């Protein structure tokens, strides 16, 4: 396969340039300290970002203050329709595409250093003047951030015996010339499980942090159990999405591999049994804006990552970044969750859940809309079983809205219409109190609901059943309009 046929960030950006309104680049200088994110908020962040915002193009900033010869791109996935274009698939059914990709994995292959553009330039931590803060144009989202953050870095690591490997995304703050603060949830993701094993051995865990990637890798990375159990590396999903294996390359300074067609690779080790304050140098009390739309609290004890080397492409390497509450986060986390829910409910109640959408209102994690098909009396109640299945499997899911299959789940006006005309609050709300959810939701604190929320990260789960009872379907038929197949002629 020729280099031109291999997928990476640059190939995708070239394809987007052919789509009207999908890509824009500028040579106007921008400061990565708050200005870049602040500007893109207006241009195309979407999601739950502070208003005003909108759906807009992928941006490439070619002139970064303090970082000559590097570029920053943002927002490549900040539109679901654009993700559909990138993956060559109908945006409404991306969940089904990812579900099939999980079931038909293509495993990575190893290539040589000469075949890995990510290793064209090498900076060793032992070099005079080495400073990650001068090599990586990592932006801050807001003036309150704990520091410059890597927000789109794929962490690749393995267990101590090298029998399993995995990839995941974490927020990572640049602390000093060779130190990154990274919160690894103990056992919560596979990288966390591996890191716990290293801690028990009191050994540093070798990792690579891969930046500037084909979105197929970024989206595939965010799958979680039970869909991708321990031992399932989500790079296999990216291979299936592209029908070509992800290329890996041996690191130069640590015993781990990196993604060969990245823009940057950080080679590093997570130190065992050591922690540091996330906002050690700023003391703002904040980390960075997170997906619910609020500034996350700075963690008092993040993992310490010691950088051994940074490698990158020689031709204007691209730093890829995102805004925490943007539509981009929704694409990366929401679509894989849709795929996981579809897989689960089809196994339990086949044919009854037509489609699933995790909208920006929930940041891709907190809310799912399930489109239900009822065709007989025996199907009544199956919609609530589907909701409970979704909630029980995905602890970060807080709200499930159920609608009939004549409702457009991607149009919130249609969904809200359902909740105003096919819904009664006293009979169609199901509340499950005292369950575990996501600690970044600021309402999930004991002060909000004393005695019920005992510890931060607990929540009530809510099901809003907007489906019409089967025996009343004839009373809820939408106004039927005439089909006019050639309607577009009136716009010519």
mmCIF file of C-alpha atoms in Angstrom, residues 102 106-108 152-159 163-172 182-185 188-195 205-211 213-225 227-239 241 246-249 256-260 262 264-266 270 332-333 336 365:
data_model
loop_
_atom_site.group_PDB
_atom_site.id
_atom_site.type_symbol
_atom_site.label_atom_id
_atom_site.label_comp_id
_atom_site.label_asym_id
_atom_site.label_seq_id
_atom_site.Cartn_x
_atom_site.Cartn_y
_atom_site.Cartn_z
ATOM 1 C CA UNK A 102 -15.914 -3.745 17.181
ATOM 2 C CA UNK A 106 -8.220 -5.456 12.313
ATOM 3 C CA UNK A 107 -5.099 -5.587 14.478
ATOM 4 C CA UNK A 108 -2.151 -3.171 14.134
ATOM 5 C CA UNK A 152 -6.148 14.919 22.240
ATOM 6 C CA UNK A 153 -3.285 12.650 23.233
ATOM 7 C CA UNK A 154 -3.837 8.903 22.918
ATOM 8 C CA UNK A 155 -2.038 7.081 25.735
ATOM 9 C CA UNK A 156 -0.754 3.639 24.724
ATOM 10 C CA UNK A 157 0.407 1.211 27.388
ATOM 11 C CA UNK A 158 0.664 -2.478 28.237
ATOM 12 C CA UNK A 159 0.541 -4.745 31.250
ATOM 13 C CA UNK A 163 0.370 -9.806 27.146
ATOM 14 C CA UNK A 164 -2.187 -6.998 26.742
ATOM 15 C CA UNK A 165 -2.095 -3.405 25.546
ATOM 16 C CA UNK A 166 -4.634 -0.620 25.320
ATOM 17 C CA UNK A 167 -5.204 2.997 24.358
ATOM 18 C CA UNK A 168 -7.178 5.700 26.122
ATOM 19 C CA UNK A 169 -7.500 9.479 26.464
ATOM 20 C CA UNK A 170 -6.706 11.435 29.640
ATOM 21 C CA UNK A 171 -6.339 15.110 30.435
ATOM 22 C CA UNK A 172 -2.632 15.849 30.727
ATOM 23 C CA UNK A 182 -2.057 12.896 34.241
ATOM 24 C CA UNK A 183 -5.036 11.570 36.157
ATOM 25 C CA UNK A 184 -5.342 7.815 35.708
ATOM 26 C CA UNK A 185 -8.547 6.475 37.248
ATOM 27 C CA UNK A 188 -11.425 2.454 35.730
ATOM 28 C CA UNK A 189 -9.944 1.940 32.289
ATOM 29 C CA UNK A 190 -7.531 -0.687 31.083
ATOM 30 C CA UNK A 191 -4.564 1.689 31.291
ATOM 31 C CA UNK A 192 -5.538 2.226 34.935
ATOM 32 C CA UNK A 193 -5.615 -1.525 35.491
ATOM 33 C CA UNK A 194 -2.144 -1.918 33.985
ATOM 34 C CA UNK A 195 -0.809 1.015 36.004
ATOM 35 C CA UNK A 205 5.033 2.093 33.540
ATOM 36 C CA UNK A 206 6.300 2.843 30.019
ATOM 37 C CA UNK A 207 3.804 4.644 27.788
ATOM 38 C CA UNK A 208 3.598 6.676 24.632
ATOM 39 C CA UNK A 209 1.343 9.698 24.195
ATOM 40 C CA UNK A 210 0.345 9.989 20.543
ATOM 41 C CA UNK A 211 -0.877 13.341 19.199
ATOM 42 C CA UNK A 213 -4.172 11.255 14.537
ATOM 43 C CA UNK A 214 -6.753 10.040 12.069
ATOM 44 C CA UNK A 215 -10.157 10.588 13.784
ATOM 45 C CA UNK A 216 -10.906 6.882 13.293
ATOM 46 C CA UNK A 217 -8.304 6.246 16.012
ATOM 47 C CA UNK A 218 -9.588 9.006 18.320
ATOM 48 C CA UNK A 219 -13.195 7.785 18.121
ATOM 49 C CA UNK A 220 -12.341 4.102 18.458
ATOM 50 C CA UNK A 221 -10.203 4.832 21.516
ATOM 51 C CA UNK A 222 -13.123 5.951 23.679
ATOM 52 C CA UNK A 223 -14.941 2.604 23.833
ATOM 53 C CA UNK A 224 -15.207 1.171 27.336
ATOM 54 C CA UNK A 225 -16.242 -2.134 28.954
ATOM 55 C CA UNK A 227 -18.159 -3.570 24.778
ATOM 56 C CA UNK A 228 -14.349 -3.736 24.767
ATOM 57 C CA UNK A 229 -13.305 -5.968 27.682
ATOM 58 C CA UNK A 230 -9.835 -6.216 29.206
ATOM 59 C CA UNK A 231 -7.503 -7.476 26.503
ATOM 60 C CA UNK A 232 -9.327 -5.735 23.648
ATOM 61 C CA UNK A 233 -7.191 -2.919 22.208
ATOM 62 C CA UNK A 234 -9.353 -0.212 20.634
ATOM 63 C CA UNK A 235 -6.770 0.334 17.875
ATOM 64 C CA UNK A 236 -8.350 -2.773 16.390
ATOM 65 C CA UNK A 237 -11.539 -0.762 15.860
ATOM 66 C CA UNK A 238 -9.688 1.971 13.979
ATOM 67 C CA UNK A 239 -8.249 -0.718 11.724
ATOM 68 C CA UNK A 241 -13.089 1.516 10.290
ATOM 69 C CA UNK A 246 -2.914 1.012 12.358
ATOM 70 C CA UNK A 247 0.869 1.176 12.054
ATOM 71 C CA UNK A 248 2.993 0.995 15.223
ATOM 72 C CA UNK A 249 6.690 1.648 15.730
ATOM 73 C CA UNK A 256 6.545 0.538 24.358
ATOM 74 C CA UNK A 257 5.288 1.261 20.841
ATOM 75 C CA UNK A 258 3.925 4.470 19.375
ATOM 76 C CA UNK A 259 1.490 5.152 16.557
ATOM 77 C CA UNK A 260 3.777 5.544 13.562
ATOM 78 C CA UNK A 262 1.173 10.455 14.550
ATOM 79 C CA UNK A 264 4.000 13.895 17.767
ATOM 80 C CA UNK A 265 4.901 10.974 20.026
ATOM 81 C CA UNK A 266 5.860 11.536 23.666
ATOM 82 C CA UNK A 270 4.311 6.869 34.808
ATOM 83 C CA UNK A 332 -15.533 10.963 20.432
ATOM 84 C CA UNK A 333 -17.472 9.665 23.431
ATOM 85 C CA UNK A 336 -19.008 4.759 20.744
ATOM 86 C CA UNK A 365 -21.947 10.703 28.119
#
